Tab-separated table of C-alpha atoms in Angstrom:
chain	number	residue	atom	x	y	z
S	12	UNK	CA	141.309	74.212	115.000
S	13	UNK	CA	140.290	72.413	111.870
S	14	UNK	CA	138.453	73.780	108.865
S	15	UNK	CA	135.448	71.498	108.400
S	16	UNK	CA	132.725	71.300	105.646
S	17	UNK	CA	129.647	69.009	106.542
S	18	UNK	CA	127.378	68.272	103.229
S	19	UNK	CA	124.094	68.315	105.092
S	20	UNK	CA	124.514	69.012	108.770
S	21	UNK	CA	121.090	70.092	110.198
S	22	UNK	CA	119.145	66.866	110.461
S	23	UNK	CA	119.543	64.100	112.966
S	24	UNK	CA	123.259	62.910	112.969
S	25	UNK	CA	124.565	65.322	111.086
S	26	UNK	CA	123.389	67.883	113.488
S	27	UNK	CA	124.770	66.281	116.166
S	28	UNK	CA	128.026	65.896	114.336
S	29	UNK	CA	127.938	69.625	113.841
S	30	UNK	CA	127.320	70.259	117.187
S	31	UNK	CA	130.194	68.093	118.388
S	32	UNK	CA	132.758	69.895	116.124
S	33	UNK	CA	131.169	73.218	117.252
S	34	UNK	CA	132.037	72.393	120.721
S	35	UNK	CA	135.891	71.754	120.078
S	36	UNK	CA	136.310	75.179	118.307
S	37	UNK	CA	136.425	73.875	114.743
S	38	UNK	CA	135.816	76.545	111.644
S	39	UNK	CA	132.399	74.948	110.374
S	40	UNK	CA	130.913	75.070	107.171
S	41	UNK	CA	127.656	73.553	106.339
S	42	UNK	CA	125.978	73.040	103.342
S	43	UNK	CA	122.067	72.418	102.604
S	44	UNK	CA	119.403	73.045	100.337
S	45	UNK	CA	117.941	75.449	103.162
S	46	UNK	CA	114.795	73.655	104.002
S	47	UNK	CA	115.434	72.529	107.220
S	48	UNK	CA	116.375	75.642	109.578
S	49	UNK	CA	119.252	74.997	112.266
S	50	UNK	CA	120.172	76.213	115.283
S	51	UNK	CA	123.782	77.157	115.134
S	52	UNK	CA	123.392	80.785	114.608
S	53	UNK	CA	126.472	82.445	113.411
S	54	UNK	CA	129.035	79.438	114.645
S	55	UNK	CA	128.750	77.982	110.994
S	56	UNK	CA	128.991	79.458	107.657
S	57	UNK	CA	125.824	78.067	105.976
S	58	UNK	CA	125.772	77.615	101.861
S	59	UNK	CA	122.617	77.079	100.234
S	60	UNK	CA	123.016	74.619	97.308
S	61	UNK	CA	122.133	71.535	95.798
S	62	UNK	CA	125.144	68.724	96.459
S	63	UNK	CA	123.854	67.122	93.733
S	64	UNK	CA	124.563	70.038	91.210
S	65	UNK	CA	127.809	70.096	89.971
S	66	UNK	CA	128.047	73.727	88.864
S	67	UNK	CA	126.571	75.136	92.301
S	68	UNK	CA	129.677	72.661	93.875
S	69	UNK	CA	132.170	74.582	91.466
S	70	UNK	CA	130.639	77.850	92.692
S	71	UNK	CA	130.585	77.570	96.176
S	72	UNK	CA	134.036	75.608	96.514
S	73	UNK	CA	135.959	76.040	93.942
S	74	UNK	CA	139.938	76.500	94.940
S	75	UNK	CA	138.365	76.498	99.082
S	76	UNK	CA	140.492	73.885	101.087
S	77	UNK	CA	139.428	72.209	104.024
S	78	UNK	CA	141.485	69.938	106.218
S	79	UNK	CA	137.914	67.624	106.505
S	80	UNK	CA	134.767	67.124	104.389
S	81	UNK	CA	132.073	64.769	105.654
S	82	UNK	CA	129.585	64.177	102.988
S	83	UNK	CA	126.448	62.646	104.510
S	84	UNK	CA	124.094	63.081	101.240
S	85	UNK	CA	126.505	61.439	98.038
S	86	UNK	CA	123.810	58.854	97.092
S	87	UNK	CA	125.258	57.837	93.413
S	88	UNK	CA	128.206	57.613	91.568
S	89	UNK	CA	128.386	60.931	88.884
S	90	UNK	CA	127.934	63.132	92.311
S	91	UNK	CA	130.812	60.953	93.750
S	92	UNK	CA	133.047	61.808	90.564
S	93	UNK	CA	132.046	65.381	90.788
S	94	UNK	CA	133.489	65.743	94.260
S	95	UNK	CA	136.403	63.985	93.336
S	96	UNK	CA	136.997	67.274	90.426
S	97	UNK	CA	136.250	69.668	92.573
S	98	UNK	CA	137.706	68.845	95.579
S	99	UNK	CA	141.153	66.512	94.383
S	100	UNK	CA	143.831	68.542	95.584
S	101	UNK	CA	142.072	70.811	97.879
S	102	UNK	CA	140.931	68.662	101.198
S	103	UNK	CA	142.841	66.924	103.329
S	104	UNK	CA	140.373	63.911	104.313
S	105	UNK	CA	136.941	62.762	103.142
S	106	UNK	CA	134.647	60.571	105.745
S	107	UNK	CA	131.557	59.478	103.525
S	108	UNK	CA	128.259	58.570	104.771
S	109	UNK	CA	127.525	54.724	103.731
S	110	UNK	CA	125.660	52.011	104.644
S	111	UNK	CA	124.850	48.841	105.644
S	112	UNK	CA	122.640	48.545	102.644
S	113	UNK	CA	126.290	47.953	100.397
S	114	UNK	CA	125.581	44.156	101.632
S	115	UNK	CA	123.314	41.894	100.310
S	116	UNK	CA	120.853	40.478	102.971
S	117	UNK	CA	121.578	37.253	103.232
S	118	UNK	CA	121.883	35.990	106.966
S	119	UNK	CA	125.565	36.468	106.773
S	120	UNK	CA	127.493	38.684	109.886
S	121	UNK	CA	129.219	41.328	107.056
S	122	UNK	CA	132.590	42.500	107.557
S	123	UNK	CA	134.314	45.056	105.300
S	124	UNK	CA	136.158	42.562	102.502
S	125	UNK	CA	132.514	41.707	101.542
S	126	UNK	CA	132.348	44.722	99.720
S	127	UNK	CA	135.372	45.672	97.931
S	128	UNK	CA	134.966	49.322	96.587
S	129	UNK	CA	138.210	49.146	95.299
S	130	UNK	CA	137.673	46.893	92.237
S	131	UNK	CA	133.878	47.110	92.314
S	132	UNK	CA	132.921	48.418	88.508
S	133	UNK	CA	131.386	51.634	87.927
S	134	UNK	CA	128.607	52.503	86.397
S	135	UNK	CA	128.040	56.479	85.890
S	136	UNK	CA	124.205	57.770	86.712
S	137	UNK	CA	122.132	59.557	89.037
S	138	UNK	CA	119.628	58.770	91.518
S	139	UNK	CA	117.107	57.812	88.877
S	140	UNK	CA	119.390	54.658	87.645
S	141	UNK	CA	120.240	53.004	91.008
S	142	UNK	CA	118.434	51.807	93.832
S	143	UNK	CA	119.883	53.303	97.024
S	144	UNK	CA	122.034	49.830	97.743
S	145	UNK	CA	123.579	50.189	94.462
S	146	UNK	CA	123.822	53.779	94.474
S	147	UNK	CA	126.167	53.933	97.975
S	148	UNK	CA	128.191	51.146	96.410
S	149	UNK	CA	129.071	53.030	93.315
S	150	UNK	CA	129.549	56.278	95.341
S	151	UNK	CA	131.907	54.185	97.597
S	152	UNK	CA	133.939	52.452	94.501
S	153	UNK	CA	134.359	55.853	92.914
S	154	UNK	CA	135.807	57.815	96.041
S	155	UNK	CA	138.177	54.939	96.309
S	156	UNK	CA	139.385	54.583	92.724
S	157	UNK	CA	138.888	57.945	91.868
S	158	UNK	CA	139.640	60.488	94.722
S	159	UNK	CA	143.482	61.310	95.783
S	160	UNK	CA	142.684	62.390	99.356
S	161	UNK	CA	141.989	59.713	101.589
S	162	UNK	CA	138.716	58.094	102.237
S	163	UNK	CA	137.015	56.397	105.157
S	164	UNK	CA	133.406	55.082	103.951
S	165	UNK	CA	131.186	54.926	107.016
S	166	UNK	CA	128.711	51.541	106.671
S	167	UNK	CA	126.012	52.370	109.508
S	168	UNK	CA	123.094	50.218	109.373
S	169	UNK	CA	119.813	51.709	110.385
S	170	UNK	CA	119.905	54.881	112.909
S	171	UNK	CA	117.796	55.451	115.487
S	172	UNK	CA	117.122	58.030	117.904
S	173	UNK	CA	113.988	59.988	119.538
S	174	UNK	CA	114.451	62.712	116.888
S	175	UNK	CA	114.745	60.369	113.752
S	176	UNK	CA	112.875	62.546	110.857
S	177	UNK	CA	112.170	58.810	109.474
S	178	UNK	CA	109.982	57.706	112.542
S	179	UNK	CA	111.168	54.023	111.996
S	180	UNK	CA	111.023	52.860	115.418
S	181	UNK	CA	108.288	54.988	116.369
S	182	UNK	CA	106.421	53.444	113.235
S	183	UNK	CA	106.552	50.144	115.450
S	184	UNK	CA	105.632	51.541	118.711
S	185	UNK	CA	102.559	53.849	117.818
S	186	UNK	CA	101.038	50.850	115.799
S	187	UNK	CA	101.422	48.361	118.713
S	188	UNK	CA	100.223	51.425	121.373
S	189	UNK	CA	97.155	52.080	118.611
S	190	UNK	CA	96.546	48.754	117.698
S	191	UNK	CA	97.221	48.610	114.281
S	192	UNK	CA	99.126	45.580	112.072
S	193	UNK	CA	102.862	45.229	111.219
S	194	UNK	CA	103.795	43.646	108.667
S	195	UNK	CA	107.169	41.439	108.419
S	196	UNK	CA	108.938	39.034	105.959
S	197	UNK	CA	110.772	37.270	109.062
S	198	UNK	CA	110.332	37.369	112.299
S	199	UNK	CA	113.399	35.720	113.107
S	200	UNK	CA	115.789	37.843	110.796
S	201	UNK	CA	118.155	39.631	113.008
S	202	UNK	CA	119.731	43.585	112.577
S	203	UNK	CA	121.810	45.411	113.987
S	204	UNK	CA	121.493	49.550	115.022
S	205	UNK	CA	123.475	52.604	115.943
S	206	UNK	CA	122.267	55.398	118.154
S	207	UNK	CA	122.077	58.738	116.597
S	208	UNK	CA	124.743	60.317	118.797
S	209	UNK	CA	127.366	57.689	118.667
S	210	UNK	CA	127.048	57.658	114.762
S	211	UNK	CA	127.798	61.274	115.008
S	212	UNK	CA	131.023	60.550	117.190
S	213	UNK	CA	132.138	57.648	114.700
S	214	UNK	CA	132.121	60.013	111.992
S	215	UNK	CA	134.276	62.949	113.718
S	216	UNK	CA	136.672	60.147	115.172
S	217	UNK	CA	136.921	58.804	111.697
S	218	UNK	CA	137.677	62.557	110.309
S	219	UNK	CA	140.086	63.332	113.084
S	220	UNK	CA	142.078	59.486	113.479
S	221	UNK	CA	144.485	58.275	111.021
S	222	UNK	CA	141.961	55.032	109.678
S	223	UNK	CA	141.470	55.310	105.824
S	224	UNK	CA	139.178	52.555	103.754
S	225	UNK	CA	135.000	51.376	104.439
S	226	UNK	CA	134.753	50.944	108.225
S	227	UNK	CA	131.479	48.765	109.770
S	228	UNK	CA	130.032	51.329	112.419
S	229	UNK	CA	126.781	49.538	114.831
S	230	UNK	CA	126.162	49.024	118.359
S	231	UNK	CA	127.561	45.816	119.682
S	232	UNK	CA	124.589	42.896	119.326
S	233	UNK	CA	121.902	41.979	117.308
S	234	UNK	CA	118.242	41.517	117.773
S	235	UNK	CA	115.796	39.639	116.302
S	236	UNK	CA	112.451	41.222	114.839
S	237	UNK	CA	110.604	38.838	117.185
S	238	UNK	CA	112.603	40.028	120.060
S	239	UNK	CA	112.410	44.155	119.019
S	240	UNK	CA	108.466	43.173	118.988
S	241	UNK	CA	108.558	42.198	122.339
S	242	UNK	CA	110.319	44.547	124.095
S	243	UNK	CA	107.747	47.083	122.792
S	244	UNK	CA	105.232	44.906	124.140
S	245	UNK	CA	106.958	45.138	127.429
S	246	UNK	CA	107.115	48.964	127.500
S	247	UNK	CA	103.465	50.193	126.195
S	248	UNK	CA	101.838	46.779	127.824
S	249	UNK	CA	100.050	46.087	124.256
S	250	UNK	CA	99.754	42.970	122.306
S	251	UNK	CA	101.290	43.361	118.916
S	252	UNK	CA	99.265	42.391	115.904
S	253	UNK	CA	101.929	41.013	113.557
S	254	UNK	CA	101.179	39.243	109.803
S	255	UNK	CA	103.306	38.005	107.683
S	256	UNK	CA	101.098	39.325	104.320
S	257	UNK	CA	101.939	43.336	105.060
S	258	UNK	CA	100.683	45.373	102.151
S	259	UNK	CA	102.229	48.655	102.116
S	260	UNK	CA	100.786	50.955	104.121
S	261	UNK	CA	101.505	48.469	107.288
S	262	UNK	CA	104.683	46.876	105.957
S	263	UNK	CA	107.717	47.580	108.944
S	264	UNK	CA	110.512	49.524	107.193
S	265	UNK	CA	112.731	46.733	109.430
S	266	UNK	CA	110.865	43.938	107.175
S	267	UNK	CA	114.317	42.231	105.849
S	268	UNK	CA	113.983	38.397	104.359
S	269	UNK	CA	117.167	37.608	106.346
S	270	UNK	CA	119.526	38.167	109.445
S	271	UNK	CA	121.524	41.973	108.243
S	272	UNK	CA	124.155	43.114	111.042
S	273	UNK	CA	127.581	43.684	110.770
S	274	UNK	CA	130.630	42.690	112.271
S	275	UNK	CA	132.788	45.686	113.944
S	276	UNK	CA	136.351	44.134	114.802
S	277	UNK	CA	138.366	46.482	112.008
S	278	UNK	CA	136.826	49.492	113.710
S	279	UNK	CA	137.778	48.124	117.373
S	280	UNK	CA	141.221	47.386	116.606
S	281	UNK	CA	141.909	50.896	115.092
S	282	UNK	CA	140.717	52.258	118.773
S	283	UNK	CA	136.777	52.848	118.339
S	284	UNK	CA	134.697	51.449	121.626
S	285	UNK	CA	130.839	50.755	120.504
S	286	UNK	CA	127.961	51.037	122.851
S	287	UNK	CA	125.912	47.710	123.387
S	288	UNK	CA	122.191	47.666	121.459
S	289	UNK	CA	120.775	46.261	124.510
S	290	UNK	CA	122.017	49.228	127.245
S	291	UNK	CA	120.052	51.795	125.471
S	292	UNK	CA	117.434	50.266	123.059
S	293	UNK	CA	114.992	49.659	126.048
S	294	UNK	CA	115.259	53.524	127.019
S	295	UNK	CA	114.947	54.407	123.642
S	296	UNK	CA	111.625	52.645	123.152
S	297	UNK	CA	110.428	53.927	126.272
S	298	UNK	CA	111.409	57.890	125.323
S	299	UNK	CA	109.518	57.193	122.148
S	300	UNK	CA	106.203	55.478	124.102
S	301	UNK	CA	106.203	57.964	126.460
S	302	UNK	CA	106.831	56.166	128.768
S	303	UNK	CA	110.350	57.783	130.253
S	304	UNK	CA	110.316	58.035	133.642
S	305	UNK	CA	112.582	60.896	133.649
């Protein structure tokens, strides 16, 4: 049995995450601003806080050791340093929540050397002075020059599942079953996706394994935005009404100006088998229309 903190645990794959270390016995501790309730009852010791406040870190964990921490809400770099104070010394592994977004866009297949956190230069601020791409780069490049437990930085690209707070696939399919314009920059552009539960089982095989450093984590294969319209077509048996001149309210959140996927050869060599996109997107799409047979 482990002793495991989770920073933010009952949303989406976080709460699967919890639910998966619940279910090997671990000692759980979660942390959350308390405004999403959870279901694990008195399995997990739940702190109230802000992980963005520094002093309600000191208070709640000051001197506490844990043999893992997954942080899953570390957005800039002065709440990455303030983890590394508190918690240098005291944990025995760190698997951070990153992203795809650390890459630029740019029709490239991104593998981890195209981001080097190691020698990337800091800049100290909060949320307010970085977009979210720069923010999880800084967080990244100051857990790995700063922290002296190891690190495994987690780059998933967008997550989806039928219980996604965001609603970005179900953005695409209730405007196609209702009729209503998408907007998109490139209809070619390609991504690639994870499914909620098998992010949650990267992250506690990256906490449990031996792997240290960023790590790509996405379902095997790529799809096209042209191709993603079309198979929701194919499930709801509506016509999409696509433009290329979105204005906000209509604008897909998948609207990238170029192909954005990642390759995932470091992770398979360290022992890590991905699902293939394409054996559970269609399902997906159909759970989300309604349309699930089951």
């Amino acid at each position: 049995m482990k002793k495991i903190l989770v920073l933010g645990g009952t949303r989406f794959f976080g709460k699967k995450l919890v639910e998966m270390l619940l279910e090997e016995g671990h000692q759980v501790t979660i942390m959350t601003r308390g405004t999403t309730s959870h279901s694990f009852g008195d399995q997990v010791e739940h702190i109230i806080g802000d992980r963005s406040m520094k002093e309600q870190l000191i208070n709640h964990f000051d001197c506490r050791k844990f043999d893992i921490v997954y942080d899953n809400i570390c957005y800039t770099s002065n709440e990455a340093r303030d983890f590394c104070e508190i918690f240098n010394g005291n944990i025995g592994k760190l698997v951070f929540t990153s992203s795809l977004s650390t890459y630029a866009a740019d029709g490239m297949e991104k593998r981890e050397e195209d981001f080097d956190p190691y020698h990337y230069p800091i800049a100290w601020g909060d949320k307010e002075a970085f977009t979210y791409n720069e923010g999880k780069r800084q967080a990244e490049a100051v857990f790995f020059q700063y922290a002296t437990f190891p690190v495994v930085a987690v780059r998933f690209p967008i997550v989806l599942g039928e219980d996604d707070y965001t609603g970005r696939l179900h953005f695409h399919v209730e405007r196609i079953q209702q009729g209503k314009t998408i907007g998109f920059v490139n209809m070619d552009a390609e991504m690639s996706f994870i499914l909620a539960t098998e992010a949650a089982m990267f992250l506690k095989w990256a906490g449990f394994s031996d792997v240290e450093g960023p790590f790509n984590a996405t379902a095997d294969g790529k799809i096209s935005m042209g191709e993603l319209i079309r198979m929701i077509e194919k499930v709801t048996g509506h016509a999409a009404k696509i433009t290329l001149k979105g204005d906000e309210e209509n604008t897909s959140p998948f609207a990238i100006p170029a192909t954005w996927y990642m390759n995932t050869e470091k992770a398979g060599k360290a022992g890590f088998v991905f699902t293939n996109l394409d054996d559970w997107l269609p399902a997906l799409i159909e759970k989300i229309a309604g349309k699930d047979k089951h």
